[in-house]
Amino acid sequence: MKKKMSKEALAAILFLAPSFLGFLVFFLFPVLFSLILSFAKWDMASGISSIKFVGLKNFKIIFKDLWFTDSMKNSIVFTVTTVVIGVSIALILAVILTRAAYFKNTLKAMMFLPYISSTVAIAIVWMIVLQPKYGPVNQFLLSIGVNKPPNWLADMKWAMPALIAMYIWQNLGYNMVVYIAGLSSVPTDLYEAAEIDGAGAFSKFRFITIPMVSPTTFFLVIMGIINSFKVFDQVNVLTQGGPGTSTTVLALYIYREAFKFYDMGSASSAAWIMFVIIFIVTIIQWIGQRKWVTYE
Amino acid sequence: MTNKAVIRKKIIRIVATLVLGIMALTMVLPLLWMISASMKVEADVFKYPVEWIPKRFNVIANYKEVWSGRYNFGIFYLNSIKVTLLTTFLQVLISAMGAYAFSKIEFKFRDGLFLLYISMMMIPDQVTIIPKFMIFRSLKLFDKHLGLILLGSFSIYGMFLLKQFMTAIPTALSESAKIDGAGHGRIFLRIILPVTKPALATLAMLKFVWTWNDYQNPLIFLKTEKLYTIPLGMTKFMTEYTSFYSLIMVAAVCAIIPLLIVFLFGQKYIMDGMMVGAVKG
């Protein structure tokens, strides 16, 4: 008996060794180290021994930094708009697609294409399409009589909306596909019963579809908030945070502090603020779901 | 159903299809523009109204220019292929082994350890990337493909995904093999891996797409230009040759093609994999 136990233990160790090593080196240790760094000042060049604890100083400094406060605001605006608009459009499209359309699979695949394509390649395509002078978007706007089309990515007012539009566009296919899967589990007899009661398309949508897909909505909203909060690639390629601070988001701020200015302390503090926000959102949603998510 | 109702239903379906068709078109329009621009003479790229089918084809010259000579896009391509294939292979292997341990081997602290793994899924990359950067510098893994590959070879998500599948495999299957005297190594290779093939394919395809597209990690962990992967190579391309839009679009097309091929063959696997946990059940 004892011999058998140790044999199991040995097998467990062997099978887990590679992933556990990865877990230690790439997750557990970095998390602890970054927590320490967020309360410390460190000149990287002079080794571990030069780490100095400074308490909450990093946090005090970044909250006075206009770049940081603007990046927080931008991240919140970006997250709220991409999630609300992105998820709503996806639901409407998914309902139309499942309930009434021909060529379902072709349409689905077409809408999924941007999501599966290379983000950097797509960002570059958008950048060129939105080129203020010659880009096809503005040429189109000029041709239909818009006198002064926006400069898009070079315009303080329009850079963020352009980024938001691109992000929604890119993720729409994914959200829609997830909704299609969610809709397929809604029993059709519910709709039939409602039809007999004389319910129209809108009230069926409002009183059956929305409550029945609420677990899917819940998932998409949580994942959407988390992913939008972490957005980096699109922003760094398209605008690098500019013009001014108009598109500087939290992830970009962290990247710049760490790898442009080598201020690992404030970058870590900002990263932990990001984590705390994501953590709180997850907890709130987790508690809140009981109220508004309908499980059968 | 009356004849009138049938006709009404048909009309609704046609209108719905049209609405969705227009929507789907806006989803692929930028991509079509990209393909068309990549085949044009530079002077025609911004012609308006857009020439969707170029009047003056310049395909061969454009692609040749990007793939050879001073641009040498081929190097970025080879780097991406190397990094992506190795990362994908290692990731699937390591995740499968971990998932097997968590689902088919009994050991102390199993649930606790798994919970610890899972809890890390919530932590954003931005938290761990700075210490990773330092670890890599002290281990001499910085600015090397090996570092990038190791970094991508372990993911909690991959293990979680495979564990879901493996837990669903009836224990009777592995138990009977055990009675016949098979060890864990053989059960893993001969029984579990073949049965989980669809899940392995799903993970492999997702990982391929993610690694091929990864921009942030190469940006931070690579410095030498000739080690660049495609996303980095593309941004460099763009900043250095800002006014050669047709050539930039060639690069974009080339970056997307492998993804389209993977998507074409594994559409079902990719969509399934992205929905693990999305729908209840």
Coordinates of C-alpha atoms in Angstrom, one line a residue:
Chain A
M1 CA 0.0 0.0 0.0
K2 CA 2.7 2.4 1.0
K3 CA 4.7 1.6 -2.1
K4 CA 1.8 2.3 -4.3
M5 CA 1.2 5.7 -2.7
S6 CA 4.7 6.8 -3.4
K7 CA 4.5 5.6 -6.9
E8 CA 1.5 7.8 -7.5
A9 CA 3.3 10.7 -5.8
L10 CA 6.3 10.2 -8.1
A11 CA 4.1 10.1 -11.2
A12 CA 2.4 13.3 -10.0
I13 CA 5.7 15.0 -9.6
L14 CA 7.0 13.9 -13.0
F15 CA 3.8 15.0 -14.8
L16 CA 3.6 18.3 -13.0
A17 CA 7.3 19.2 -13.1
P18 CA 7.4 21.2 -16.3
S19 CA 4.2 23.1 -15.7
F20 CA 5.1 23.7 -12.1
L21 CA 8.4 25.1 -13.1
G22 CA 6.7 27.4 -15.5
F23 CA 4.2 28.4 -12.8
L24 CA 7.0 29.3 -10.4
V25 CA 9.2 31.2 -12.8
F26 CA 6.5 33.0 -14.9
F27 CA 3.7 33.5 -12.3
L28 CA 4.2 32.9 -8.6
F29 CA 7.7 34.5 -8.3
P30 CA 6.9 37.5 -10.6
V31 CA 3.7 38.2 -8.8
L32 CA 5.4 38.4 -5.4
F33 CA 8.4 40.3 -6.8
S34 CA 6.2 42.8 -8.5
L35 CA 4.2 43.3 -5.3
I36 CA 7.5 44.2 -3.5
L37 CA 8.5 46.5 -6.3
S38 CA 5.3 48.4 -6.2
F39 CA 6.3 49.6 -2.7
A40 CA 10.0 50.1 -3.6
K41 CA 12.4 52.2 -5.5
W42 CA 15.0 50.3 -7.5
D43 CA 17.9 51.2 -9.7
M44 CA 18.1 48.1 -11.9
A45 CA 21.7 48.6 -12.8
S46 CA 23.0 48.1 -9.3
G47 CA 21.5 44.7 -8.4
I48 CA 18.9 43.4 -6.0
S49 CA 20.6 44.8 -3.0
S50 CA 19.7 48.3 -4.0
I51 CA 15.9 47.8 -3.6
K52 CA 14.7 50.4 -1.2
F53 CA 11.3 50.3 0.4
V54 CA 9.4 53.6 0.1
G55 CA 6.0 52.6 1.3
L56 CA 3.2 54.2 -0.6
K57 CA 5.3 56.8 -2.2
N58 CA 5.0 55.3 -5.7
F59 CA 1.3 55.4 -5.5
K60 CA 1.3 59.0 -4.2
I61 CA 3.6 60.0 -7.1
I62 CA 1.6 58.4 -9.9
F63 CA -1.7 59.8 -8.7
K64 CA -0.2 63.2 -9.1
D65 CA 1.0 62.3 -12.6
L66 CA -1.3 63.7 -15.2
W67 CA -0.3 60.9 -17.5
F68 CA -1.5 58.4 -15.1
T69 CA -4.8 60.0 -14.1
D70 CA -5.6 60.6 -17.8
S71 CA -4.7 57.0 -18.6
M72 CA -7.1 55.8 -15.9
K73 CA -9.9 58.0 -17.3
N74 CA -9.2 56.8 -20.9
S75 CA -9.2 53.2 -19.8
I76 CA -12.5 53.6 -18.1
V77 CA -14.1 55.4 -21.1
F78 CA -12.6 52.8 -23.5
T79 CA -13.8 49.9 -21.4
V80 CA -17.3 51.1 -20.8
T81 CA -18.0 52.0 -24.4
T82 CA -16.4 48.9 -26.0
V83 CA -18.2 46.6 -23.7
V84 CA -21.6 48.2 -23.8
I85 CA -21.7 48.9 -27.5
G86 CA -19.8 45.7 -28.5
V87 CA -21.9 43.4 -26.5
S88 CA -25.3 45.0 -27.5
I89 CA -24.5 44.9 -31.2
A90 CA -23.3 41.3 -31.0
L91 CA -26.5 40.2 -29.3
I92 CA -28.7 41.9 -31.9
L93 CA -26.7 40.4 -34.8
A94 CA -26.7 37.0 -33.2
V95 CA -30.5 37.0 -32.8
I96 CA -31.0 38.0 -36.4
L97 CA -28.6 35.4 -37.5
T98 CA -30.1 32.5 -35.6
R99 CA -33.7 33.4 -36.0
A100 CA -33.9 34.6 -39.6
A101 CA -31.1 34.5 -42.2
Y102 CA -29.8 32.5 -45.1
F103 CA -26.1 31.6 -45.5
K104 CA -25.6 31.4 -41.7
N105 CA -22.2 29.9 -41.7
T106 CA -20.7 32.1 -44.4
L107 CA -21.9 35.2 -42.6
K108 CA -20.6 33.9 -39.3
A109 CA -17.2 33.2 -40.8
M110 CA -17.0 36.6 -42.5
M111 CA -17.7 38.4 -39.2
F112 CA -15.2 36.3 -37.4
L113 CA -12.4 37.1 -39.8
P114 CA -11.1 40.3 -38.1
Y115 CA -10.9 38.5 -34.8
I116 CA -8.7 35.8 -36.2
S117 CA -6.5 38.2 -38.2
S118 CA -3.2 39.6 -36.9
T119 CA -4.0 42.6 -34.6
V120 CA -0.9 44.5 -35.7
A121 CA -1.6 44.0 -39.4
I122 CA -5.2 45.1 -38.9
A123 CA -4.2 48.1 -36.8
I124 CA -1.9 49.2 -39.6
V125 CA -4.6 48.7 -42.2
W126 CA -6.9 50.9 -40.1
M127 CA -4.2 53.5 -39.8
I128 CA -3.9 53.8 -43.5
V129 CA -7.6 53.6 -44.2
L130 CA -8.1 56.5 -41.7
Q131 CA -5.3 58.6 -43.2
P132 CA -6.6 62.2 -42.9
K133 CA -5.7 63.4 -46.4
Y134 CA -5.9 60.5 -48.8
G135 CA -7.4 57.7 -46.8
P136 CA -10.5 56.1 -48.3
V137 CA -12.7 56.9 -45.3
N138 CA -12.2 60.7 -45.5
Q139 CA -12.3 60.7 -49.3
F140 CA -15.7 59.0 -49.0
L141 CA -16.8 61.6 -46.4
L142 CA -15.6 64.4 -48.7
S143 CA -17.5 62.9 -51.6
I144 CA -20.8 62.8 -49.7
G145 CA -20.4 66.4 -48.7
V146 CA -18.7 66.4 -45.3
N147 CA -16.6 69.5 -45.6
K148 CA -14.1 69.0 -42.9
P149 CA -13.8 65.3 -42.1
P150 CA -11.9 64.6 -38.8
N151 CA -8.2 63.9 -38.8
W152 CA -9.1 60.7 -36.9
L153 CA -6.0 59.4 -35.2
A154 CA -4.2 62.8 -35.3
D155 CA -7.1 64.6 -33.7
M156 CA -7.5 64.9 -29.9
K157 CA -11.2 64.5 -30.1
W158 CA -11.4 61.7 -32.6
A159 CA -8.5 59.5 -31.8
M160 CA -10.2 57.7 -29.0
P161 CA -13.5 57.1 -30.8
A162 CA -11.5 55.7 -33.8
L163 CA -9.7 53.3 -31.5
I164 CA -13.0 52.3 -29.8
A165 CA -14.6 51.7 -33.2
M166 CA -11.7 49.6 -34.4
Y167 CA -11.7 47.5 -31.2
I168 CA -15.4 46.9 -31.3
W169 CA -15.1 46.0 -35.0
Q170 CA -12.3 43.5 -34.3
N171 CA -14.1 41.8 -31.4
L172 CA -17.6 41.8 -32.8
G173 CA -17.3 38.4 -34.5
Y174 CA -16.1 36.7 -31.3
N175 CA -18.9 38.2 -29.1
M176 CA -21.5 37.2 -31.8
V177 CA -20.2 33.6 -32.0
V178 CA -20.4 33.2 -28.3
Y179 CA -24.0 34.6 -28.3
I180 CA -25.0 32.2 -31.1
A181 CA -23.9 29.3 -28.9
G182 CA -25.8 30.8 -26.0
L183 CA -28.9 31.3 -28.1
S184 CA -28.9 27.7 -29.3
S185 CA -29.6 26.6 -25.7
V186 CA -32.7 28.6 -25.4
P187 CA -35.7 26.2 -25.7
T188 CA -37.8 27.1 -28.7
D189 CA -41.1 26.2 -27.0
L190 CA -40.7 29.3 -24.9
Y191 CA -41.1 31.4 -28.1
E192 CA -43.9 29.3 -29.4
A193 CA -45.8 29.7 -26.1
A194 CA -45.2 33.5 -26.3
E195 CA -46.4 33.6 -29.9
I196 CA -49.6 31.9 -28.9
D197 CA -50.1 34.6 -26.2
G198 CA -49.7 37.1 -29.0
A199 CA -46.2 38.4 -28.1
G200 CA -44.5 40.5 -30.8
A201 CA -40.8 40.3 -31.9
F202 CA -39.8 43.0 -29.5
S203 CA -41.4 41.6 -26.4
K204 CA -40.1 38.1 -27.2
F205 CA -36.6 39.7 -27.3
R206 CA -37.1 41.7 -24.2
F207 CA -38.8 39.0 -22.0
I208 CA -37.4 35.8 -23.3
T209 CA -34.1 36.2 -25.2
I210 CA -32.4 38.7 -22.9
P211 CA -33.1 36.8 -19.6
M212 CA -32.3 33.5 -21.2
V213 CA -28.9 34.5 -22.5
S214 CA -28.0 36.4 -19.4
P215 CA -25.3 33.8 -18.4
T216 CA -23.6 34.5 -21.8
T217 CA -24.0 38.2 -21.3
F218 CA -22.4 37.9 -17.9
F219 CA -19.5 36.0 -19.4
L220 CA -19.0 38.5 -22.2
V221 CA -19.2 41.5 -20.0
I222 CA -16.7 40.2 -17.5
M223 CA -14.3 39.1 -20.1
G224 CA -14.9 42.3 -22.1
I225 CA -14.1 44.5 -19.1
I226 CA -10.9 42.5 -18.3
N227 CA -9.7 42.5 -21.9
S228 CA -10.5 46.1 -22.6
F229 CA -8.8 47.2 -19.4
K230 CA -5.6 45.4 -20.6
V231 CA -5.7 46.8 -24.2
F232 CA -2.2 47.6 -25.4
D233 CA -1.4 46.3 -28.9
Q234 CA -4.0 48.3 -30.9
V235 CA -3.2 51.5 -29.0
N236 CA 0.6 51.2 -29.2
V237 CA 0.5 50.6 -32.9
L238 CA -2.2 53.1 -33.9
T239 CA -1.6 56.1 -31.7
Q240 CA 1.1 55.4 -29.1
G241 CA -1.1 57.1 -26.7
G242 CA -1.3 60.4 -28.5
P243 CA -2.1 63.0 -29.6
G244 CA -1.3 64.4 -26.1
T245 CA -2.6 62.0 -23.6
S246 CA -5.9 61.5 -25.5
T247 CA -5.4 57.8 -26.0
T248 CA -3.0 56.8 -23.3
V249 CA -4.5 53.8 -21.5
L250 CA -3.3 52.1 -18.4
A251 CA -1.4 49.3 -20.1
L252 CA 0.5 51.8 -22.2
Y253 CA 1.3 53.9 -19.1
I254 CA 2.8 50.8 -17.4
Y255 CA 4.8 49.9 -20.5
R256 CA 6.2 53.4 -20.9
E257 CA 7.1 53.8 -17.2
A258 CA 8.8 50.4 -17.2
F259 CA 10.5 50.0 -20.5
K260 CA 11.0 53.6 -21.7
F261 CA 11.9 55.3 -18.4
Y262 CA 12.9 52.2 -16.4
D263 CA 10.9 53.2 -13.4
M264 CA 10.0 49.7 -12.3
G265 CA 8.6 51.0 -9.0
S266 CA 5.8 53.2 -10.4
A267 CA 5.1 50.8 -13.3
S268 CA 4.6 48.0 -10.7
S269 CA 2.3 50.2 -8.6
A270 CA 0.2 51.1 -11.7
A271 CA 0.1 47.4 -12.6
W272 CA -1.2 46.5 -9.2
I273 CA -3.9 49.2 -9.4
M274 CA -4.9 47.6 -12.7
F275 CA -5.1 44.2 -11.0
V276 CA -7.1 45.5 -8.1
I277 CA -9.6 47.1 -10.5
I278 CA -10.0 43.8 -12.4
F279 CA -10.3 41.9 -9.2
I280 CA -13.0 44.2 -7.8
V281 CA -14.9 44.0 -11.1
T282 CA -14.8 40.2 -11.1
I283 CA -16.0 40.1 -7.4
I284 CA -18.8 42.6 -8.0
Q285 CA -20.0 40.7 -11.1
W286 CA -19.7 37.4 -9.3
I287 CA -22.0 38.6 -6.5
G288 CA -24.2 40.6 -8.8
Q289 CA -24.8 37.7 -11.1
R290 CA -27.1 36.0 -8.7
K291 CA -29.5 38.9 -9.0
W292 CA -29.7 39.2 -12.8
V293 CA -28.4 36.0 -14.3
T294 CA -31.1 33.4 -14.9
Y295 CA -30.0 29.8 -14.8
E296 CA -32.6 27.3 -15.7
Chain B
M1 CA -49.5 28.0 -41.9
T2 CA -51.3 30.1 -44.4
N3 CA -49.7 31.0 -47.7
K4 CA -49.5 34.7 -46.6
A5 CA -47.6 33.8 -43.4
V6 CA -45.1 31.8 -45.3
I7 CA -44.4 34.6 -47.7
R8 CA -44.1 37.1 -44.8
K9 CA -41.6 34.8 -43.1
K10 CA -39.6 34.6 -46.4
I11 CA -39.5 38.4 -46.7
I12 CA -38.3 38.7 -43.2
R13 CA -35.5 36.2 -43.8
I14 CA -34.4 38.0 -46.9
V15 CA -34.3 41.4 -45.2
A16 CA -32.5 39.9 -42.3
T17 CA -29.9 38.3 -44.6
L18 CA -29.4 41.6 -46.4
V19 CA -28.9 43.5 -43.1
L20 CA -26.4 40.9 -41.9
G21 CA -24.8 40.8 -45.3
I22 CA -24.1 44.5 -45.2
M23 CA -22.7 44.2 -41.7
A24 CA -20.5 41.3 -42.8
L25 CA -19.3 43.3 -45.7
T26 CA -18.1 46.1 -43.4
M27 CA -16.3 43.5 -41.5
V28 CA -14.3 42.3 -44.5
L29 CA -14.1 45.6 -46.4
P30 CA -10.8 46.8 -44.7
L31 CA -9.3 43.4 -45.4
L32 CA -10.4 43.5 -49.0
W33 CA -8.9 47.0 -49.3
M34 CA -5.7 45.6 -47.9
I35 CA -5.5 42.9 -50.4
S36 CA -6.3 45.2 -53.3
A37 CA -3.8 47.8 -52.2
S38 CA -1.1 45.2 -51.9
M39 CA -1.4 44.5 -55.6
K40 CA -1.4 48.2 -56.8
V41 CA 1.2 50.6 -58.1
E42 CA 1.9 53.0 -55.2
A43 CA 0.4 55.9 -57.1
D44 CA -3.0 54.1 -57.3
V45 CA -3.3 53.1 -53.7
F46 CA -5.3 56.2 -52.7
K47 CA -7.2 56.8 -55.9
Y48 CA -10.8 57.6 -55.2
P49 CA -13.3 56.1 -56.0
V50 CA -11.4 53.0 -54.7
E51 CA -10.3 50.7 -57.5
W52 CA -11.2 47.4 -55.8
I53 CA -9.7 45.5 -58.8
P54 CA -6.5 47.3 -59.7
K55 CA -6.3 48.7 -63.2
R56 CA -2.5 48.5 -63.1
F57 CA -1.4 45.2 -61.5
N58 CA 1.9 45.3 -59.7
V59 CA 1.6 42.2 -57.7
I60 CA 4.8 40.4 -58.5
A61 CA 7.0 43.5 -58.2
N62 CA 5.5 44.4 -54.8
Y63 CA 5.8 41.0 -53.3
K64 CA 9.3 40.6 -54.6
E65 CA 10.3 43.9 -53.2
V66 CA 9.0 43.0 -49.7
W67 CA 10.4 39.4 -49.7
S68 CA 13.8 40.2 -51.0
G69 CA 16.4 42.9 -51.1
R70 CA 16.6 45.5 -48.3
Y71 CA 13.2 44.8 -46.8
N72 CA 13.8 41.0 -46.4
F73 CA 10.5 40.2 -44.9
G74 CA 11.4 36.5 -45.2
I75 CA 13.6 36.7 -42.0
F76 CA 10.7 37.8 -39.9
Y77 CA 8.6 35.1 -41.4
L78 CA 11.1 32.4 -40.6
N79 CA 11.4 33.7 -37.0
S80 CA 7.7 33.7 -36.6
I81 CA 7.4 30.1 -37.9
K82 CA 10.1 28.9 -35.7
V83 CA 8.8 30.6 -32.5
T84 CA 5.2 29.8 -33.2
L85 CA 5.7 26.1 -34.0
L86 CA 8.0 25.4 -31.0
T87 CA 5.9 27.3 -28.6
T88 CA 2.7 25.6 -29.7
F89 CA 4.2 22.2 -29.5
L90 CA 5.7 22.7 -26.0
Q91 CA 2.6 24.4 -24.7
V92 CA 0.4 21.5 -25.8
L93 CA 2.7 18.9 -24.3
I94 CA 3.3 20.7 -21.0
S95 CA -0.4 21.5 -20.6
A96 CA -1.4 18.0 -21.4
M97 CA 1.0 16.6 -18.8
G98 CA -0.2 19.0 -16.2
A99 CA -3.8 18.4 -17.0
Y100 CA -3.3 14.6 -16.7
A101 CA -1.7 15.0 -13.3
F102 CA -4.7 17.1 -12.1
S103 CA -7.3 14.9 -13.5
K104 CA -6.0 11.3 -13.4
I105 CA -3.5 11.1 -10.6
E106 CA -4.4 11.2 -6.9
F107 CA -2.0 13.2 -4.7
K108 CA -2.0 15.4 -1.7
F109 CA -2.7 19.1 -2.1
R110 CA -4.1 18.4 -5.6
D111 CA -7.1 20.7 -5.3
G112 CA -5.2 23.3 -3.4
L113 CA -2.5 23.5 -6.0
F114 CA -5.0 23.6 -8.8
L115 CA -6.8 26.5 -7.1
L116 CA -3.5 28.3 -6.8
Y117 CA -2.9 27.9 -10.5
I118 CA -6.4 29.0 -11.4
S119 CA -6.2 32.1 -9.2
M120 CA -3.3 33.4 -11.2
M121 CA -5.5 33.5 -14.3
M122 CA -7.0 36.8 -13.1
I123 CA -3.7 38.5 -12.8
P124 CA -3.0 40.7 -15.8
D125 CA 0.2 40.3 -17.8
Q126 CA 1.3 43.8 -16.9
V127 CA 1.8 42.7 -13.3
T128 CA 4.2 39.9 -14.1
I129 CA 6.0 41.3 -17.2
I130 CA 8.4 43.5 -15.3
P131 CA 9.8 40.7 -13.1
K132 CA 9.9 38.4 -16.1
F133 CA 12.0 41.0 -17.9
M134 CA 14.4 41.0 -15.0
I135 CA 14.5 37.2 -14.7
F136 CA 15.2 37.0 -18.4
R137 CA 18.0 39.5 -18.2
S138 CA 19.7 37.6 -15.3
L139 CA 19.2 34.2 -17.0
K140 CA 20.6 35.5 -20.3
L141 CA 17.3 34.7 -22.0
F142 CA 16.7 38.3 -22.9
D143 CA 16.8 39.0 -26.7
K144 CA 16.7 35.3 -27.6
H145 CA 14.1 33.2 -29.3
L146 CA 14.6 30.5 -26.6
G147 CA 13.4 33.0 -24.0
L148 CA 10.3 33.9 -26.0
I149 CA 9.5 30.2 -26.6
L150 CA 9.9 29.3 -23.0
L151 CA 7.7 32.2 -22.0
G152 CA 4.9 31.0 -24.2
S153 CA 5.3 27.3 -23.4
F154 CA 3.4 27.5 -20.2
S155 CA -0.1 28.8 -19.8
I156 CA -2.7 28.2 -17.1
Y157 CA -5.4 28.6 -19.7
G158 CA -4.1 25.7 -21.7
M159 CA -3.9 23.4 -18.8
F160 CA -7.4 24.4 -17.6
L161 CA -8.8 23.8 -21.0
L162 CA -7.3 20.3 -21.3
K163 CA -8.2 19.4 -17.7
Q164 CA -11.8 20.1 -18.5
F165 CA -11.7 17.5 -21.2
M166 CA -9.7 15.0 -19.3
T167 CA -11.9 15.1 -16.3
A168 CA -14.8 14.1 -18.5
I169 CA -13.1 10.9 -19.6
P170 CA -14.5 8.1 -17.6
T171 CA -12.0 6.8 -15.0
A172 CA -13.1 3.2 -15.9
L173 CA -11.0 3.6 -19.1
S174 CA -7.7 4.3 -17.3
E175 CA -8.6 2.1 -14.3
S176 CA -8.8 -1.0 -16.5
A177 CA -5.5 -0.2 -18.1
K178 CA -4.0 0.1 -14.6
I179 CA -5.3 -3.3 -13.7
D180 CA -3.6 -4.7 -16.8
G181 CA -0.4 -3.3 -15.4
A182 CA 0.1 -0.1 -17.4
G183 CA 1.9 2.8 -15.7
H184 CA 0.9 6.4 -15.9
G185 CA 3.2 7.1 -18.7
R186 CA 1.6 4.5 -20.9
I187 CA -2.0 5.4 -19.9
F188 CA -1.2 9.0 -20.8
L189 CA 0.4 8.2 -24.2
R190 CA -1.8 5.3 -25.3
I191 CA -5.2 6.2 -23.8
I192 CA -5.6 9.8 -22.7
L193 CA -3.8 11.6 -25.5
P194 CA -5.6 9.8 -28.3
V195 CA -9.0 10.3 -26.7
T196 CA -8.3 14.1 -26.1
K197 CA -7.2 14.7 -29.7
P198 CA -9.9 17.2 -30.5
A199 CA -9.0 19.2 -27.3
L200 CA -5.3 19.1 -28.2
A201 CA -6.1 20.3 -31.7
T202 CA -8.2 23.2 -30.3
L203 CA -5.5 24.3 -27.9
A204 CA -2.8 23.9 -30.7
M205 CA -4.8 26.1 -33.1
L206 CA -5.6 28.8 -30.5
K207 CA -2.0 28.9 -29.4
F208 CA -0.8 29.1 -32.9
V209 CA -3.0 32.1 -33.6
W210 CA -2.1 33.8 -30.3
T211 CA 1.7 33.3 -30.7
W212 CA 1.7 34.3 -34.3
N213 CA -0.1 37.5 -33.4
D214 CA 1.8 38.2 -30.2
Y215 CA 3.1 41.7 -30.2
Q216 CA 3.7 42.7 -26.6
N217 CA 6.1 39.9 -25.6
P218 CA 8.4 40.2 -28.6
L219 CA 8.3 44.0 -28.2
I220 CA 9.6 43.7 -24.6
F221 CA 11.8 40.6 -24.9
L222 CA 13.5 41.0 -28.3
K223 CA 15.9 43.7 -29.2
T224 CA 17.9 42.6 -32.2
E225 CA 16.2 43.3 -35.4
K226 CA 17.0 40.1 -37.2
L227 CA 15.3 38.2 -34.4
Y228 CA 12.0 40.1 -34.8
T229 CA 8.8 38.2 -35.4
I230 CA 6.2 39.4 -37.9
P231 CA 4.2 41.8 -35.8
L232 CA 7.3 43.6 -34.7
G233 CA 8.8 43.4 -38.2
M234 CA 5.6 45.0 -39.6
T235 CA 5.7 47.9 -37.2
K236 CA 9.3 48.5 -38.0
F237 CA 8.6 48.3 -41.7
M238 CA 5.9 50.9 -41.3
T239 CA 7.9 53.4 -39.4
E240 CA 10.8 53.1 -41.8
Y241 CA 9.0 53.1 -45.1
T242 CA 6.0 55.3 -44.2
S243 CA 5.1 56.3 -47.7
F244 CA 5.2 52.9 -49.4
Y245 CA 1.6 51.9 -48.5
S246 CA 1.3 49.2 -51.1
L247 CA 4.3 47.5 -49.7
I248 CA 3.1 47.8 -46.1
M249 CA -0.1 46.1 -47.3
V250 CA 1.9 43.3 -48.8
A251 CA 3.4 42.7 -45.4
A252 CA 0.0 42.8 -43.8
V253 CA -1.4 40.3 -46.2
C254 CA 1.5 38.0 -45.6
A255 CA 1.1 38.3 -41.9
I256 CA -2.5 37.2 -42.1
I257 CA -2.3 34.4 -44.6
P258 CA -1.1 31.6 -42.2
L259 CA -3.9 32.6 -39.8
L260 CA -6.5 32.3 -42.5
I261 CA -5.2 28.9 -43.5
V262 CA -5.4 27.7 -39.9
F263 CA -8.9 29.2 -39.5
L264 CA -10.1 27.6 -42.8
F265 CA -9.1 24.1 -41.6
G266 CA -9.9 24.4 -38.0
Q267 CA -12.9 26.8 -37.8
K268 CA -14.9 24.4 -35.6
Y269 CA -12.0 23.7 -33.2
I270 CA -11.1 27.4 -32.9
M271 CA -14.7 28.5 -32.2
D272 CA -15.2 25.7 -29.7
G273 CA -12.1 26.5 -27.9
M274 CA -12.9 30.1 -27.5
M275 CA -16.2 29.2 -25.9
V276 CA -15.0 27.0 -23.1
G277 CA -16.6 28.4 -20.1
A278 CA -18.7 30.8 -22.1
V279 CA -21.9 28.8 -22.1
K280 CA -23.1 27.0 -19.1
G281 CA -22.7 23.3 -19.0

